[in-house]
Coordinates of N, CA and C and ligand atoms in Angstrom, one line a residue:
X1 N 113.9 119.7 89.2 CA 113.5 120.6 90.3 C 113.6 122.0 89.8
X2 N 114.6 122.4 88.9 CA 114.8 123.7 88.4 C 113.7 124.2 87.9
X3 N 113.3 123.4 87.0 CA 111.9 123.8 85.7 C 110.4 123.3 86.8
X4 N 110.6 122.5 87.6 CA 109.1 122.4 88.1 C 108.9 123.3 89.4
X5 N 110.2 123.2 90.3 CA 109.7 123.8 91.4 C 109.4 125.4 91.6
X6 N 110.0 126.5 90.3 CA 109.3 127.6 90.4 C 107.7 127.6 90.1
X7 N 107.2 126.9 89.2 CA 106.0 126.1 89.4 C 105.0 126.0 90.6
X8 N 105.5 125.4 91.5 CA 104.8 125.1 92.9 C 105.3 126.6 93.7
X9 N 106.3 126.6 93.7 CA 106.8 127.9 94.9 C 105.3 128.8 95.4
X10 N 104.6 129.0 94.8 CA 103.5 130.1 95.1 C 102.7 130.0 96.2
X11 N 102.6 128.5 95.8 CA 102.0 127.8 97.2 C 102.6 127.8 98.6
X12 N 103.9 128.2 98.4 CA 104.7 128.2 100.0 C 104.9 129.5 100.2
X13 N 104.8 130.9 99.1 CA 105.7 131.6 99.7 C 104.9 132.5 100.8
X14 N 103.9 132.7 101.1 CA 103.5 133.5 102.3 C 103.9 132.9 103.4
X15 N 103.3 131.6 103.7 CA 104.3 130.8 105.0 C 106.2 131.1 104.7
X16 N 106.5 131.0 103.9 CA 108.2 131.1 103.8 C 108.5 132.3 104.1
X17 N 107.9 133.3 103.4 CA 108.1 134.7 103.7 C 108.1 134.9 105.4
X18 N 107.2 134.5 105.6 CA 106.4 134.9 107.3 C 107.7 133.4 108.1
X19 N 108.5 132.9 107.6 CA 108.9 131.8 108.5 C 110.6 132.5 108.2
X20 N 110.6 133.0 107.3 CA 112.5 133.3 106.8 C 112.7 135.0 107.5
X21 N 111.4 135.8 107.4 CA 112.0 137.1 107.9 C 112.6 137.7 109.1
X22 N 112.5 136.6 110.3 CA 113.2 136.8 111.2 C 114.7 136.1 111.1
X23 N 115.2 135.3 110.1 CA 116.4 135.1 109.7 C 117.5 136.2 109.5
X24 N 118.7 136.2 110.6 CA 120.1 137.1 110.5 C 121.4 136.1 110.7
X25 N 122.4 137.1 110.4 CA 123.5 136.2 110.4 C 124.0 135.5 109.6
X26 N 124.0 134.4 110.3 CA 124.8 133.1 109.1 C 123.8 132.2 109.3
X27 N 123.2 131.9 108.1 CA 122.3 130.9 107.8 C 122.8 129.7 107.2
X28 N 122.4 128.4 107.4 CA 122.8 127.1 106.5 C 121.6 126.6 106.4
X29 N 121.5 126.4 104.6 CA 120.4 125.8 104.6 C 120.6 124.1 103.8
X30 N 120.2 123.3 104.3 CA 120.7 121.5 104.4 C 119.6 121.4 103.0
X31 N 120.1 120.9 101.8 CA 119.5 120.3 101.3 C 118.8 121.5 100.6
X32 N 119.7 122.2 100.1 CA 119.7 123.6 99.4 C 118.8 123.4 97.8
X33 N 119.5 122.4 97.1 CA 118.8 122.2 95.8 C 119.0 123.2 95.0
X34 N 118.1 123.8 94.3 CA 118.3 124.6 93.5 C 117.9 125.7 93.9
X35 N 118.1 126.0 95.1 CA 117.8 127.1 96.2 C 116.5 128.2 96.0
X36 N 115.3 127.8 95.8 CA 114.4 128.7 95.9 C 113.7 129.4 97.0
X37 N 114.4 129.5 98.1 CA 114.3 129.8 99.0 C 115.3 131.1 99.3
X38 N 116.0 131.0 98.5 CA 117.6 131.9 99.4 C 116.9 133.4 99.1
X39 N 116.3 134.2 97.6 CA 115.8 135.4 97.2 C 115.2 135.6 98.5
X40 N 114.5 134.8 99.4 CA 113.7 135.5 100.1 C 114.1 135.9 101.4
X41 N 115.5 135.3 101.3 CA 116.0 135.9 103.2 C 117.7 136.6 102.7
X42 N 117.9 136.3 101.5 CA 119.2 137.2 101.7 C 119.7 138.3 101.8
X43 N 118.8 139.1 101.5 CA 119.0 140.7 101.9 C 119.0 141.0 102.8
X44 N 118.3 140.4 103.9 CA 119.1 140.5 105.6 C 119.8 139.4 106.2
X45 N 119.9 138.5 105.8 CA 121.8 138.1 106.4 C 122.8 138.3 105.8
X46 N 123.8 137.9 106.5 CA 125.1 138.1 106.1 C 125.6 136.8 105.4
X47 N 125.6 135.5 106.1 CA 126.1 135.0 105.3 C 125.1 133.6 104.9
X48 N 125.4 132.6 103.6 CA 124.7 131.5 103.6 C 125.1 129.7 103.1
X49 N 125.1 129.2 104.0 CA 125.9 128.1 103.4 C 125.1 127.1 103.5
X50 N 125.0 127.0 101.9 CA 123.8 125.9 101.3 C 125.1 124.4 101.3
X51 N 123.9 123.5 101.9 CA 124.6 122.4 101.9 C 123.7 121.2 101.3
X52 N 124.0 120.6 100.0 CA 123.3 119.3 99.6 C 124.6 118.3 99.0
X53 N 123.8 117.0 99.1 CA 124.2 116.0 98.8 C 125.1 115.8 97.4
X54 N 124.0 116.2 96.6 CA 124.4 116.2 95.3 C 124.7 117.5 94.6
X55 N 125.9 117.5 93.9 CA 126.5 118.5 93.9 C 126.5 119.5 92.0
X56 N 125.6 118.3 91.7 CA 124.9 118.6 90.3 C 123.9 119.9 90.7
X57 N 123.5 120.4 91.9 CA 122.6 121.4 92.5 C 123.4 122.6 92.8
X58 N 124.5 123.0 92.9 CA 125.4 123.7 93.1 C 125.4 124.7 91.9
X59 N 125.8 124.5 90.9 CA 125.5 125.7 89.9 C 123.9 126.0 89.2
X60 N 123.1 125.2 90.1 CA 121.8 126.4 89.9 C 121.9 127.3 91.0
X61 N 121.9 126.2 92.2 CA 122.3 127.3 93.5 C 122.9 128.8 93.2
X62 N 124.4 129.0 92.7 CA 124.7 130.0 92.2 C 124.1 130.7 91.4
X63 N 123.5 130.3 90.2 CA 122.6 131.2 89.3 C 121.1 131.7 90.4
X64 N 121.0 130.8 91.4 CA 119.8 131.5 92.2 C 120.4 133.2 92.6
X65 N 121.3 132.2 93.6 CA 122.1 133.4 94.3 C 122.8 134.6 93.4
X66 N 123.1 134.6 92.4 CA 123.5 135.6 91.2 C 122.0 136.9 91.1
X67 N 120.9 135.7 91.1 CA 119.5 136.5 90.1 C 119.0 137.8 91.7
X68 N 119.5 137.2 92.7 CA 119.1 137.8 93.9 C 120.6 138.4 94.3
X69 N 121.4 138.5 93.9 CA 122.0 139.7 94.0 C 123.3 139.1 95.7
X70 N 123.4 138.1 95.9 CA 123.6 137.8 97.0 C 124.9 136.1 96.4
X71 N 125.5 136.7 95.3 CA 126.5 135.9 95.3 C 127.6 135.7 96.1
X72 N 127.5 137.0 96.7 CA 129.4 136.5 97.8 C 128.7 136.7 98.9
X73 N 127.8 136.0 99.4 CA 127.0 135.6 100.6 C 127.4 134.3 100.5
X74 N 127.3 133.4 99.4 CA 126.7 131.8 99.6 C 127.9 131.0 99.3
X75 N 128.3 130.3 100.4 CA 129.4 129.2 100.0 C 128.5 127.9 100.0
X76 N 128.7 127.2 99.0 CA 128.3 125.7 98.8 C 129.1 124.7 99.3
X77 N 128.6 123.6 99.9 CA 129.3 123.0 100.7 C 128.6 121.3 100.2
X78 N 129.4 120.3 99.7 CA 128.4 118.9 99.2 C 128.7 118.2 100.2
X79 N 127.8 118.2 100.8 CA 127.4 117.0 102.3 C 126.5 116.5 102.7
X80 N 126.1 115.8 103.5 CA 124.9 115.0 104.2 C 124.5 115.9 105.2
X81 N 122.8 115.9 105.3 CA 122.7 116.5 106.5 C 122.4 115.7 107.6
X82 N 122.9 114.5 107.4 CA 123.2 113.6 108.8 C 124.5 113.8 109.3
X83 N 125.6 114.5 108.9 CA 126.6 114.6 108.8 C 127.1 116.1 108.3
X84 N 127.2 116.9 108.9 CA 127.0 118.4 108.4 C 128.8 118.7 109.0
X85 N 129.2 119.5 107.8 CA 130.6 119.3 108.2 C 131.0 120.6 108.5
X86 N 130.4 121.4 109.3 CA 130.1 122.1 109.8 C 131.0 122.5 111.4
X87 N 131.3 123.5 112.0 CA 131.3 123.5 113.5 C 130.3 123.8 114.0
X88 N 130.4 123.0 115.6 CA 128.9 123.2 116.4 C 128.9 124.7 117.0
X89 N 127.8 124.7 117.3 CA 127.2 126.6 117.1 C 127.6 127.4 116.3
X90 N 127.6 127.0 115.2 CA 128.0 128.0 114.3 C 127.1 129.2 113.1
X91 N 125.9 128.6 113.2 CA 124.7 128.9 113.1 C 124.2 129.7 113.7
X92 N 123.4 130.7 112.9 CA 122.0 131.6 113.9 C 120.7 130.8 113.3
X93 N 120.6 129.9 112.3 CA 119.5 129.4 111.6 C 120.4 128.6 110.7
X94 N 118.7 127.9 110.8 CA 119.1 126.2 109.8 C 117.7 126.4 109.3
X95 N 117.8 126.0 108.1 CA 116.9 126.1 107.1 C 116.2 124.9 106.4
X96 N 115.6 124.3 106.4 CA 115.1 122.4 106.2 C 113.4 122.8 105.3
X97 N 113.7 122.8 103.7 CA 112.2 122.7 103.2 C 112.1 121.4 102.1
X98 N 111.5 120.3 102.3 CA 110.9 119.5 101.3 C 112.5 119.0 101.0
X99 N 113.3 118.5 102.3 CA 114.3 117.7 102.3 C 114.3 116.6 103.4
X100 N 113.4 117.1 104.5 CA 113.3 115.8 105.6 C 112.7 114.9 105.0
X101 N 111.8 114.8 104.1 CA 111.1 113.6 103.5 C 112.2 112.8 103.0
X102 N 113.1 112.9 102.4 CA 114.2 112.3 101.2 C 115.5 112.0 102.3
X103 N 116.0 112.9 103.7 CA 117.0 111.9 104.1 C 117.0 110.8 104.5
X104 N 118.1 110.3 104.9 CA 118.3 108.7 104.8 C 117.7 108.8 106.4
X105 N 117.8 109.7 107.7 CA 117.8 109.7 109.1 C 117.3 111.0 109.5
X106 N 116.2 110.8 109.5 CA 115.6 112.4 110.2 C 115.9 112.8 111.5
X107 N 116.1 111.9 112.5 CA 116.7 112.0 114.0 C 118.3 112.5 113.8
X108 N 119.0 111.6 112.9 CA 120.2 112.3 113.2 C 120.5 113.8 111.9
X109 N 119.7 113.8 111.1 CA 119.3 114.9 110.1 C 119.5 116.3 111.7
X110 N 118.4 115.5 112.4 CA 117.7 116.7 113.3 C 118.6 117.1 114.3
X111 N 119.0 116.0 114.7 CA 120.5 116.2 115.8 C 121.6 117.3 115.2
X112 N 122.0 117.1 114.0 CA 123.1 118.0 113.5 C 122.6 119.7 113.3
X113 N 121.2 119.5 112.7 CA 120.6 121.2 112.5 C 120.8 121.4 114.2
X114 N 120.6 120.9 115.2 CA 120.7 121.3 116.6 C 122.1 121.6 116.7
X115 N 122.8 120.5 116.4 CA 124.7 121.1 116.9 C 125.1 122.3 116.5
X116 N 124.6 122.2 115.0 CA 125.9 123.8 114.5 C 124.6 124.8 115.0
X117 N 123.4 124.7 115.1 CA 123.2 125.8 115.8 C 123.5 126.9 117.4
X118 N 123.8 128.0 117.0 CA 124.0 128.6 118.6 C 122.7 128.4 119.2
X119 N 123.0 128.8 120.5 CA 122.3 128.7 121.8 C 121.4 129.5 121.2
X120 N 119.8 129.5 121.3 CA 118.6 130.2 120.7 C 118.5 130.4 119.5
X121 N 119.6 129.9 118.5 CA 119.4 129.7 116.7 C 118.0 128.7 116.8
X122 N 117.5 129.1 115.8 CA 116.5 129.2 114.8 C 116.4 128.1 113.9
X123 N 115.7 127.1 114.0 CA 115.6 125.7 113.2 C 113.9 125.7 112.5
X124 N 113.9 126.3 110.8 CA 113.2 126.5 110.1 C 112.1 125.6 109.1
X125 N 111.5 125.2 109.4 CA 111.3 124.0 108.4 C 110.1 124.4 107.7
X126 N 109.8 123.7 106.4 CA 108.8 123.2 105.9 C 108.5 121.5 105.1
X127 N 107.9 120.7 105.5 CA 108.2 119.3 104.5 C 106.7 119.1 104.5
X128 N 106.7 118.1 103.5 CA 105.4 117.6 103.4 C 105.4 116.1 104.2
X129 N 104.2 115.5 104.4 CA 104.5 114.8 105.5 C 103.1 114.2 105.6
X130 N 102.8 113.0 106.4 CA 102.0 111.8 106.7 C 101.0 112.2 106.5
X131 N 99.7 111.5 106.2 CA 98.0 112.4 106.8 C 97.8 111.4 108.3
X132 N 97.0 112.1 109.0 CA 96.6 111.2 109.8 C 96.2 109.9 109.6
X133 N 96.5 109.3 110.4 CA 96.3 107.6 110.4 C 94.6 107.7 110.9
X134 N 94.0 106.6 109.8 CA 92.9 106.9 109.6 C 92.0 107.2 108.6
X135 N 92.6 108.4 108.3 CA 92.1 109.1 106.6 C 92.7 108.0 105.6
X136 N 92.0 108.6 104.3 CA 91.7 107.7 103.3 C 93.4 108.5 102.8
X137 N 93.6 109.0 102.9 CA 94.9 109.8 102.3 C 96.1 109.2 102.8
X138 N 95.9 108.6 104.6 CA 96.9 107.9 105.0 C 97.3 106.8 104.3
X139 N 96.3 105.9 103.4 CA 96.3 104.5 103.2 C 97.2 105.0 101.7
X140 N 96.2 105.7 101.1 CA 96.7 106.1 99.4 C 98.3 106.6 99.9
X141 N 98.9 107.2 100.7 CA 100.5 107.3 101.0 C 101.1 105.9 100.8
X142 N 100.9 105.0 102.2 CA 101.2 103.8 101.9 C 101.5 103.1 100.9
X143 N 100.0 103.2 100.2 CA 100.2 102.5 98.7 C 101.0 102.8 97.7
X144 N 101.2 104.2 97.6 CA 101.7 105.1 96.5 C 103.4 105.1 96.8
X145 N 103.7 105.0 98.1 CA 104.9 105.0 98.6 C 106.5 104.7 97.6
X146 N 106.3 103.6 97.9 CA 107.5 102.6 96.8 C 107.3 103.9 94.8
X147 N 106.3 104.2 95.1 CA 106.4 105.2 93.7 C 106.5 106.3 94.4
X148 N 106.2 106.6 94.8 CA 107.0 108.4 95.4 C 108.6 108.4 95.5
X149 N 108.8 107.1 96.0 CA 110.4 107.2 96.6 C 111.0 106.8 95.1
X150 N 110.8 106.0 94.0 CA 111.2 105.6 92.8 C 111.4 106.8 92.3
X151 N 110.3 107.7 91.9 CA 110.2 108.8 90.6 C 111.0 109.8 91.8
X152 N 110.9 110.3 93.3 CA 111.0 111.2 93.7 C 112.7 111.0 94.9
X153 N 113.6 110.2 93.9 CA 114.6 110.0 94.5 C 115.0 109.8 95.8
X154 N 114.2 108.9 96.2 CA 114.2 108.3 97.8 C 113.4 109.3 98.7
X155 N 112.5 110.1 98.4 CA 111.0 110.7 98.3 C 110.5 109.5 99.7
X156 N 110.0 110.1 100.8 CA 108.6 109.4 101.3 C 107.7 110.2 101.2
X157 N 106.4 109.6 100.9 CA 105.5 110.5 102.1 C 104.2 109.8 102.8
X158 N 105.2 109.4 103.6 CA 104.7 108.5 105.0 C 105.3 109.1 106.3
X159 N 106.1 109.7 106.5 CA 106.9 110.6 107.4 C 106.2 111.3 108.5
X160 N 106.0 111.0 109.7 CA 105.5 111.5 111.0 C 106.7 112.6 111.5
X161 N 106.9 113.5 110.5 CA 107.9 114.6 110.4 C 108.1 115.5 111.6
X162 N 106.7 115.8 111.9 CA 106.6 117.1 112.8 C 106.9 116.3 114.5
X163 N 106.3 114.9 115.0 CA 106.5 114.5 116.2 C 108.5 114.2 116.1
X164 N 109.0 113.8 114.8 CA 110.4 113.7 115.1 C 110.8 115.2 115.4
X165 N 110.3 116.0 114.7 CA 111.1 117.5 115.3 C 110.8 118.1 116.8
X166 N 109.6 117.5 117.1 CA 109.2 117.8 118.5 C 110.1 116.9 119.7
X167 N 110.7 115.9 118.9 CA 110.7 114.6 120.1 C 113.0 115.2 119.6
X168 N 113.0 116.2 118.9 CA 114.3 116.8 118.8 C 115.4 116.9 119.6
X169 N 114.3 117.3 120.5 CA 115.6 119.1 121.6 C 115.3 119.8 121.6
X170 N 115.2 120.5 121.2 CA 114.5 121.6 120.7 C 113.7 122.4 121.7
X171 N 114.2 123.4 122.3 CA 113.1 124.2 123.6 C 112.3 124.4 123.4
X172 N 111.5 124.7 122.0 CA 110.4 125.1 121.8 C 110.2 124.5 120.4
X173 N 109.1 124.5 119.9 CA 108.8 124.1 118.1 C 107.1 124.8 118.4
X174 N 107.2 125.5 117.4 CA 106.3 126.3 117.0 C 105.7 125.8 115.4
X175 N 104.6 125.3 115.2 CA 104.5 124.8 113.8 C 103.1 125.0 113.5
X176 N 102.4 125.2 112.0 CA 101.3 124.9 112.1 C 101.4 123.6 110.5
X177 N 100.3 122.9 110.7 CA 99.8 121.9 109.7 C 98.4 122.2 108.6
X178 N 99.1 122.3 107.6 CA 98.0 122.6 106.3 C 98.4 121.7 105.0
X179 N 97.2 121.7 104.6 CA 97.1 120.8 103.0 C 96.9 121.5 102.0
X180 N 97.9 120.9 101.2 CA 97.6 121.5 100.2 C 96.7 121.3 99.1
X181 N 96.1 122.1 98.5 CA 94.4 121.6 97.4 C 95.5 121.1 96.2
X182 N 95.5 119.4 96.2 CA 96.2 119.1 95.0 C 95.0 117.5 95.0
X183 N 94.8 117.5 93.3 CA 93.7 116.4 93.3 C 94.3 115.4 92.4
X184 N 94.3 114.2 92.3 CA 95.0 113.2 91.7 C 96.0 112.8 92.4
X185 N 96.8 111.6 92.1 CA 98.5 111.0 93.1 C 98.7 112.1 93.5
X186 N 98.7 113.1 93.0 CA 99.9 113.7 93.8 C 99.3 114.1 95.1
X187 N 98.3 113.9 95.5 CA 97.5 114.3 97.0 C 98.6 113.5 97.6
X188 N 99.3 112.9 97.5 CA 99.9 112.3 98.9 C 101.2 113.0 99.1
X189 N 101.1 114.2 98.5 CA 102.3 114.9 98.8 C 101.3 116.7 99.4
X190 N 100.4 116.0 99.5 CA 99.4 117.6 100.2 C 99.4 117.9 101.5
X191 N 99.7 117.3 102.6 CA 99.8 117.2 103.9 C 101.5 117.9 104.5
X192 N 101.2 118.7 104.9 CA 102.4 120.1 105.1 C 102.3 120.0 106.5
X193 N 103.7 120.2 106.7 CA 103.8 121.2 107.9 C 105.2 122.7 108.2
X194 N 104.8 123.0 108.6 CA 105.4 124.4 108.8 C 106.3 125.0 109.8
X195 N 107.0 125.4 110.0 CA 107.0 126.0 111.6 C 108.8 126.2 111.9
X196 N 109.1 126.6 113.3 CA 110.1 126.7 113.8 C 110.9 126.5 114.7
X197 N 111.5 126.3 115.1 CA 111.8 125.6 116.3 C 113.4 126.4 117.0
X198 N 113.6 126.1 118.3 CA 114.8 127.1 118.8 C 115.3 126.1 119.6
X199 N 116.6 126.5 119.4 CA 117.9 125.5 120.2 C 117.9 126.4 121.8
Ligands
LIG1 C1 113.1 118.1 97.0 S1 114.7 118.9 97.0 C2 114.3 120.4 97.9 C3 115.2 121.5 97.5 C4 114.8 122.9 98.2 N1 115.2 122.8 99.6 C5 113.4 123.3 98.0 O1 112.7 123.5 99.0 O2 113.0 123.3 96.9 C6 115.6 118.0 98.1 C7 117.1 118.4 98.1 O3 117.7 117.8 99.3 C8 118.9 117.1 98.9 N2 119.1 116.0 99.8 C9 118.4 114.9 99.9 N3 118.9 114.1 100.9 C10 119.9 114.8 101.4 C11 120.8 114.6 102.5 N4 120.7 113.4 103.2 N5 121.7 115.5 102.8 C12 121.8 116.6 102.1 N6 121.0 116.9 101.1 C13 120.0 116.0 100.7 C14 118.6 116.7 97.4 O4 119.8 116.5 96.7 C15 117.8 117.9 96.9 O5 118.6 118.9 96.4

């Protein structure tokens, strides 16, 4: 993820840019990785607490957070984000990109970004996600599936992502859906969605 995902980043950052600038406060972002996201909102919050699973992600995280100037901002925290070990409202924003595909439980993933958020916190996403049922892109997911989740460490991309965030809680979700121009296998990771949603 270190060496390939500055790679892709280009492709998300005007949506990310345009989705993180209203981010203040204390941010958590679930399933942090090797945080290529954090450069772009930490100059205006205050604080950030990146939370993943695997804790081999934790010292790139830091080297992120070092290169952007925003090291005594970020506490690392190794947890589930079915299970966020967190207090509820504690959040002004929750941060979720190209991690809802890979939890074990997107509903209760979704339930916890809702708890530690405050009252009108900010629930940020981007994942890639199903094609319509129907398209030829739906079927090639299917097929391709059992190898996305093998090479892409329990990776789907069959995920009806955006009706689980809608069917949340969530008072509002605001999102838009775009594809990405990628030709060969990896098209079944082209189908995006974007957006935001408020507790
Ligand atoms: C594909 S990477 C995305 C990293 C980063 N958010 C990005 O946009 O590049 C997915 C990350 O989510 C973490 N992850 C997967 N399942 C998780 C879970 N249930 N709880 C917390 N972190 C999880 C993985 O360890 C990995 O670091």
């Amino acid at each position: 993820m270190w060496k390939i995902g500055p790679k892709a980043e280009w492709r998300f950052l005007d949506r990310k840019l345009k989705l993180f600038e209203p981010l203040r406060g204390t941010v958590v972002e679930v399933g942090m990785g090797p945080a290529p996201n954090l450069k772009l909102y930490a100059q205006h919050v205050d604080r950030i607490i990146g939370v993943d699973c695997n804790a081999a992600m934790h010292g790139y995280a830091r080297q992120a957070a070092e290169a952007a100037h925003a090291a005594d901002k970020l506490r690392l925290i190794t947890g589930r984000a079915e299970a966020l070990p967190l207090e509820d409202g504690s959040a002004d924003a929750v941060v979720m990109t190209h991690v809802l595909c890979t939890v074990g439980d997107q509903q209760q993933a979704l339930a916890e970004a809702r708890r530690v958020l405050k009252p009108g916190g900010r629930f940020v996403f981007l994942e890639h996600v199903a094609a319509p049922q129907g398209q030829w892109l739906h079927t090639l997911q299917h097929a391709l599936n059992p190898a996305v989740g093998f090479f892409g460490h329990g990776c789907s991309c069959c995920r009806n992502t955006l009706a689980t965030i809608q069917a949340a809680g969530f008072t509002t979700v605001d999102a838009e859906e775009f594809t990405l121009q990628i030709r060969g296998p990896l098209a079944v990771i082209a189908p995006h969605v974007a957006g935001a949603a408020r507790k």
